mmCIF file of N, CA and C in Angstrom:
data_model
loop_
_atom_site.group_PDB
_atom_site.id
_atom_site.type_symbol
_atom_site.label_atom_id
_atom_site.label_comp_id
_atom_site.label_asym_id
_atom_site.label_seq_id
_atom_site.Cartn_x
_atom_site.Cartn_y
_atom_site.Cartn_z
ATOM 1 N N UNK A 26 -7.910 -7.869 11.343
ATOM 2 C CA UNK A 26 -6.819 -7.966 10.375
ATOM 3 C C UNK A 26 -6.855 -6.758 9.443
ATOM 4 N N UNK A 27 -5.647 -6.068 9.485
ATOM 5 C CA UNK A 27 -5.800 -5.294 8.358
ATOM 6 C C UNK A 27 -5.918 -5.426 6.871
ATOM 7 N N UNK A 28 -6.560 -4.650 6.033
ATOM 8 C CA UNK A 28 -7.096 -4.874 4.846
ATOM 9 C C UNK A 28 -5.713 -4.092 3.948
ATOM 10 N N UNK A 29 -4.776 -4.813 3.414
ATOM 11 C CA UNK A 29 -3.413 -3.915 3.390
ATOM 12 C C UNK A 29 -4.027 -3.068 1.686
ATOM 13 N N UNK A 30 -4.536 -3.831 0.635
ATOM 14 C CA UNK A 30 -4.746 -2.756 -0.172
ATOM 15 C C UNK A 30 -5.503 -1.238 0.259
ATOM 16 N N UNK A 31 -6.800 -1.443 0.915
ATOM 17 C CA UNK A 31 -6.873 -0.221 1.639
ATOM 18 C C UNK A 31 -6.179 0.427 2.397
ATOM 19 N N UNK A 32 -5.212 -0.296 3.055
ATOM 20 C CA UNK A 32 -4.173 0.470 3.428
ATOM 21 C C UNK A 32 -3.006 1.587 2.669
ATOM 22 N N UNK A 33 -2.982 0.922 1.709
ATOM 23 C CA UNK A 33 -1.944 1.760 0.742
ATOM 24 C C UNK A 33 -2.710 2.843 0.008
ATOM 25 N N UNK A 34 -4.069 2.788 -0.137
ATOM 26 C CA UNK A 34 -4.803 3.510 -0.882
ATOM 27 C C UNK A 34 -4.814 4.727 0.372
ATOM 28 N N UNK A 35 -5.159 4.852 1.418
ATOM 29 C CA UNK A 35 -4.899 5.444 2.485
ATOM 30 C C UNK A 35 -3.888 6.349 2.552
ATOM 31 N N UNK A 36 -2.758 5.632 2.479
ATOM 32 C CA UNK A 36 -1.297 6.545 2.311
ATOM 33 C C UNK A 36 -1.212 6.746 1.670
ATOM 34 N N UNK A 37 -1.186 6.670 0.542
ATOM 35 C CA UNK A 37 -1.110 7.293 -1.191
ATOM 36 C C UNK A 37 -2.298 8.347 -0.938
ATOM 37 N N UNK A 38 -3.386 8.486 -0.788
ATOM 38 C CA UNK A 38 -4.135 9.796 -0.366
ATOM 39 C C UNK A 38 -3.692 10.747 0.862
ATOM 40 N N UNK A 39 -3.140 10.169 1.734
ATOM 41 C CA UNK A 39 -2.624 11.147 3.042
ATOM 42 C C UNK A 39 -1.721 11.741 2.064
ATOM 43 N N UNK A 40 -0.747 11.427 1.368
ATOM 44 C CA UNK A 40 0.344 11.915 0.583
ATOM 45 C C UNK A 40 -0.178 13.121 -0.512
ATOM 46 N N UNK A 41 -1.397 12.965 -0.970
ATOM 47 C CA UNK A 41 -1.377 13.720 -1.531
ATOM 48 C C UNK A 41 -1.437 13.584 -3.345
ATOM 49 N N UNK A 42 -1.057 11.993 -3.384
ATOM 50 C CA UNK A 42 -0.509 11.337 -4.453
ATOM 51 C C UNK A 42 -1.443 10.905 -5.291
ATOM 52 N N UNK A 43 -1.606 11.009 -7.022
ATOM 53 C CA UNK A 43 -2.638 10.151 -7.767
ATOM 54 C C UNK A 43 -1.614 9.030 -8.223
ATOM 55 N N UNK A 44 -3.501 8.385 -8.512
ATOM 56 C CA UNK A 44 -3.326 6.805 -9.150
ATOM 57 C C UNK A 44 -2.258 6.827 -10.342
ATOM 58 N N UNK A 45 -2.578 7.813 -10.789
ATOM 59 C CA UNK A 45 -1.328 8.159 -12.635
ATOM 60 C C UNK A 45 -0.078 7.842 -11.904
ATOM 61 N N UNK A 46 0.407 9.088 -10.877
ATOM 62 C CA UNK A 46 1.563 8.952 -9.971
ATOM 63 C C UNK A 46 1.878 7.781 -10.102
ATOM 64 N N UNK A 47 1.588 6.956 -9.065
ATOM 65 C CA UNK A 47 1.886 5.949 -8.495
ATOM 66 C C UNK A 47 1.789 4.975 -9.509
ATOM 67 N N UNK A 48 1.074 4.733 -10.681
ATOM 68 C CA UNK A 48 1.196 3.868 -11.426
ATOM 69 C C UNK A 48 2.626 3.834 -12.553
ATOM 70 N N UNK A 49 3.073 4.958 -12.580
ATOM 71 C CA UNK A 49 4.329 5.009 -13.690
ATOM 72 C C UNK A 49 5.213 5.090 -12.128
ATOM 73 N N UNK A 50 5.526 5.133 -11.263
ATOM 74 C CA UNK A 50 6.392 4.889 -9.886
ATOM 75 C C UNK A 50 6.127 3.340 -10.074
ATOM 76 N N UNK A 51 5.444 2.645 -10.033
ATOM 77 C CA UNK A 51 5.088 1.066 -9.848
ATOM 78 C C UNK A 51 5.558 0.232 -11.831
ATOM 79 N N UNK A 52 5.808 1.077 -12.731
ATOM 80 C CA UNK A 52 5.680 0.604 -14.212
ATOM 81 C C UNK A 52 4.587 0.237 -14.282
ATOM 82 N N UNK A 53 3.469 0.360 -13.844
ATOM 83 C CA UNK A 53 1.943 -0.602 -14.352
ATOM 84 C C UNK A 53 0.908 0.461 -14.714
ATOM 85 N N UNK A 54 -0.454 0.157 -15.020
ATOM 86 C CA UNK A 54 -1.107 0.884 -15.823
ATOM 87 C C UNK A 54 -1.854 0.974 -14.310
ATOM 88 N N UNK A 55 -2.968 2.266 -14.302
ATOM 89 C CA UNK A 55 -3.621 2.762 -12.925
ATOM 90 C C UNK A 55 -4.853 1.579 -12.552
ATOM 91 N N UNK A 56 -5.065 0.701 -13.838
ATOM 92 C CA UNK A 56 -6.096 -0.586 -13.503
ATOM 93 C C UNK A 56 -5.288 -1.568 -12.366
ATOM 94 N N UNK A 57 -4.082 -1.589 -12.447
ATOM 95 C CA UNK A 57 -3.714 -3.042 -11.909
ATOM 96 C C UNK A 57 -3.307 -2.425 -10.662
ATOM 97 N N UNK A 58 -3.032 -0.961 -10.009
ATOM 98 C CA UNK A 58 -3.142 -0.182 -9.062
ATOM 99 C C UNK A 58 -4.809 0.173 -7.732
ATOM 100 N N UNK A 59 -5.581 0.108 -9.020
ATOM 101 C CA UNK A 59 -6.905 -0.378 -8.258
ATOM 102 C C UNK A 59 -6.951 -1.548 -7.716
ATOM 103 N N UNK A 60 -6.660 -2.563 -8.174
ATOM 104 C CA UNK A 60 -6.251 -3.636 -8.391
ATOM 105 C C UNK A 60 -5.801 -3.905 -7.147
ATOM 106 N N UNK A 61 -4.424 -3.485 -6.919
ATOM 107 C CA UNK A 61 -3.870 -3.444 -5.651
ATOM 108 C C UNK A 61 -4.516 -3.272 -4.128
ATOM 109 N N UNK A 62 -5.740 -2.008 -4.422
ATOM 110 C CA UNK A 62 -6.215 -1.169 -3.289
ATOM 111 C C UNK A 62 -7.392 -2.832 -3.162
ATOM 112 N N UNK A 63 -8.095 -3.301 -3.973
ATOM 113 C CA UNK A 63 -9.056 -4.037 -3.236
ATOM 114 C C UNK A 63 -7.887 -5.827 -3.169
ATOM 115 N N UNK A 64 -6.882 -5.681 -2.767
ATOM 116 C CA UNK A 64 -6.193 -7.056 -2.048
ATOM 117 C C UNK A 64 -5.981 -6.645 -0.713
ATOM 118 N N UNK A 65 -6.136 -8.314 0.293
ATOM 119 C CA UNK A 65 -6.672 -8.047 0.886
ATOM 120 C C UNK A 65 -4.858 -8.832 1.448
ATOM 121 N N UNK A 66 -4.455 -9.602 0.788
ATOM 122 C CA UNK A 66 -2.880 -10.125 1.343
ATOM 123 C C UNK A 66 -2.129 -9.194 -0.199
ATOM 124 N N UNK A 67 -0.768 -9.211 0.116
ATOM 125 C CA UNK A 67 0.246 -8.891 -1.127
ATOM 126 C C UNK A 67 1.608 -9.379 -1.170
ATOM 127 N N UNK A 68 1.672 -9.686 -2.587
ATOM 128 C CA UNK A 68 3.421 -10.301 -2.166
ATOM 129 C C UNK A 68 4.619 -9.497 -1.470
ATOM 130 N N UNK A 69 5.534 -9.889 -0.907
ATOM 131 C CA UNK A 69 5.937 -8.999 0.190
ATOM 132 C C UNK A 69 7.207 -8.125 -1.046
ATOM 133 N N UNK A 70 7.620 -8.744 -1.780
ATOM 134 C CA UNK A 70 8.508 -7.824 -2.541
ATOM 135 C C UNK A 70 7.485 -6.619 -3.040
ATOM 136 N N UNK A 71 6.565 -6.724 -3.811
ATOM 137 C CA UNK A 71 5.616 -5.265 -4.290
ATOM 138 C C UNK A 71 5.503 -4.714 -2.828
ATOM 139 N N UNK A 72 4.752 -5.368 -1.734
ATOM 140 C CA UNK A 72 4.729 -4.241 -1.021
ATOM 141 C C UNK A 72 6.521 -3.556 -0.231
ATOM 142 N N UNK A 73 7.367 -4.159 -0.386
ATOM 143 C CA UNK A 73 8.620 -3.693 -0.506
ATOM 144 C C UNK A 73 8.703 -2.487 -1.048
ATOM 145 N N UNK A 74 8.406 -2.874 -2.451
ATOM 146 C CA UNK A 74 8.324 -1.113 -3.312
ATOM 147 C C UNK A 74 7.786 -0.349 -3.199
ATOM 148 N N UNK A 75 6.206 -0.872 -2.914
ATOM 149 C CA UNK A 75 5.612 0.256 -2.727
ATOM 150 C C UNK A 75 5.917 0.851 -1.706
ATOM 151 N N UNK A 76 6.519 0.320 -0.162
ATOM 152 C CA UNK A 76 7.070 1.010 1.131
ATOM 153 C C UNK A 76 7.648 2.021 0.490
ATOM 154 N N UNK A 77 8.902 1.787 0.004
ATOM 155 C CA UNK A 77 9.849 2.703 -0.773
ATOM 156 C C UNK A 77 9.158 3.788 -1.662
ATOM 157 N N UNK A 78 8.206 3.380 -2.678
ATOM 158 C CA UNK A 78 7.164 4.456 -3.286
ATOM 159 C C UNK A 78 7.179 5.454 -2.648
ATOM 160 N N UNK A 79 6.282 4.945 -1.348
ATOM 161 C CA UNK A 79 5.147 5.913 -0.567
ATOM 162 C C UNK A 79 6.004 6.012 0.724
ATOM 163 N N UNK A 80 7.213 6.296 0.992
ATOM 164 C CA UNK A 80 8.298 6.331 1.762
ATOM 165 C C UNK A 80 7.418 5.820 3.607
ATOM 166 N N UNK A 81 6.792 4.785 3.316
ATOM 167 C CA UNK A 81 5.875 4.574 4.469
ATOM 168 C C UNK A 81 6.037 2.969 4.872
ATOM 169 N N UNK A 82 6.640 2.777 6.146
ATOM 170 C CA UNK A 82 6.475 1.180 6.269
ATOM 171 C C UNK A 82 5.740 0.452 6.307
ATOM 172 N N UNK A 83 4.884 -0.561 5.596
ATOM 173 C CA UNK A 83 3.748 -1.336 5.255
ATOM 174 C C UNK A 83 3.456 -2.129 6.200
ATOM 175 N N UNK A 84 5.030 -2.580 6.727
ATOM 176 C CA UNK A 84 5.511 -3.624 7.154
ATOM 177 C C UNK A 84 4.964 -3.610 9.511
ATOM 178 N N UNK A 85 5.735 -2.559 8.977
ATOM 179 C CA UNK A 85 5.100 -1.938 10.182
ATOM 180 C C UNK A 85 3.630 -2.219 10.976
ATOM 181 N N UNK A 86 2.716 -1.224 10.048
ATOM 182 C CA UNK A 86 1.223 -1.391 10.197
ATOM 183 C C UNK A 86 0.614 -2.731 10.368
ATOM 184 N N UNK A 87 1.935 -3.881 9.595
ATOM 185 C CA UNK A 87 0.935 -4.983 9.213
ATOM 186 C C UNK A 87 1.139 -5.706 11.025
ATOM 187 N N UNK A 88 2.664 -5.286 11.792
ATOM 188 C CA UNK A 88 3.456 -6.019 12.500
ATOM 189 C C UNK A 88 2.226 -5.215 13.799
ATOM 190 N N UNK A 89 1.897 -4.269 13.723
ATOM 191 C CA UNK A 89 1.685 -3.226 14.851
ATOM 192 C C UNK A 89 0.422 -4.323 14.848
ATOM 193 N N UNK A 90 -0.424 -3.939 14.072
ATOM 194 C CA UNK A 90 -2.025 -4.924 13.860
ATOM 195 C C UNK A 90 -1.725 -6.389 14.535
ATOM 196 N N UNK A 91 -0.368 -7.149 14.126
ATOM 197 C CA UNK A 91 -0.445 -8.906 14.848
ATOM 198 C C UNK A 91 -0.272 -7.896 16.487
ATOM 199 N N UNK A 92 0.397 -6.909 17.029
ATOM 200 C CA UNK A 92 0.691 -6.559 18.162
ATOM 201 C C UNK A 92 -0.877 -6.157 18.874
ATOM 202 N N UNK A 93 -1.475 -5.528 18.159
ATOM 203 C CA UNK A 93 -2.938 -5.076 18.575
ATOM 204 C C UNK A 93 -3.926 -6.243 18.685
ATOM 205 N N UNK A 94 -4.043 -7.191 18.139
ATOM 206 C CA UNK A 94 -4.956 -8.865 18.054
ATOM 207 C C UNK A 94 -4.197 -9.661 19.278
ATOM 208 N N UNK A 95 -2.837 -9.633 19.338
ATOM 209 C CA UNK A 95 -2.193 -10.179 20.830
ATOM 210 C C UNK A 95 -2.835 -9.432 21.899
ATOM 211 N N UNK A 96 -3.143 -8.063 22.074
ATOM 212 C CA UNK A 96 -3.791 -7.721 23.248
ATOM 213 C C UNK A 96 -5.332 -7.885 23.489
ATOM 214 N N UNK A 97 -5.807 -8.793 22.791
ATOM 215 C CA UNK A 97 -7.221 -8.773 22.875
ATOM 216 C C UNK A 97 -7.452 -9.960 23.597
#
């Protein structure tokens, strides 16, 4: 199962992007952004935004992963 806060922490570094960034992109302070990186489920509207944030489908990764556990 993927670990989706590490996931976003992932793409937000491939990008290039800091925690400051992304925390005034999100309105929240860079604690509740850490915050984010160690959850392990997320409500699907935030990760909505954050898709949009980090112009990256979340949704995707999460759908590809149930596709990758079906072939096992």
């Amino acid at each position: 199962m993927i670990h989706i806060g590490k996931r976003i922490e992932t793409v937000l570094r491939e990008k290039e992007r800091t925690v400051a960034w992304f925390a005034r992109k999100l309105y929240c302070n860079r604690q509740n952004v850490y915050d984010i990186f160690k959850r392990e489920s997320i409500d699907t509207t935030l990760l909505q935004r954050i898709s949009v944030i980090l112009e990256h489908n979340f949704f995707r990764d999460l759908s590809d992963n149930i596709d990758a556990d079906d072939d096992k």
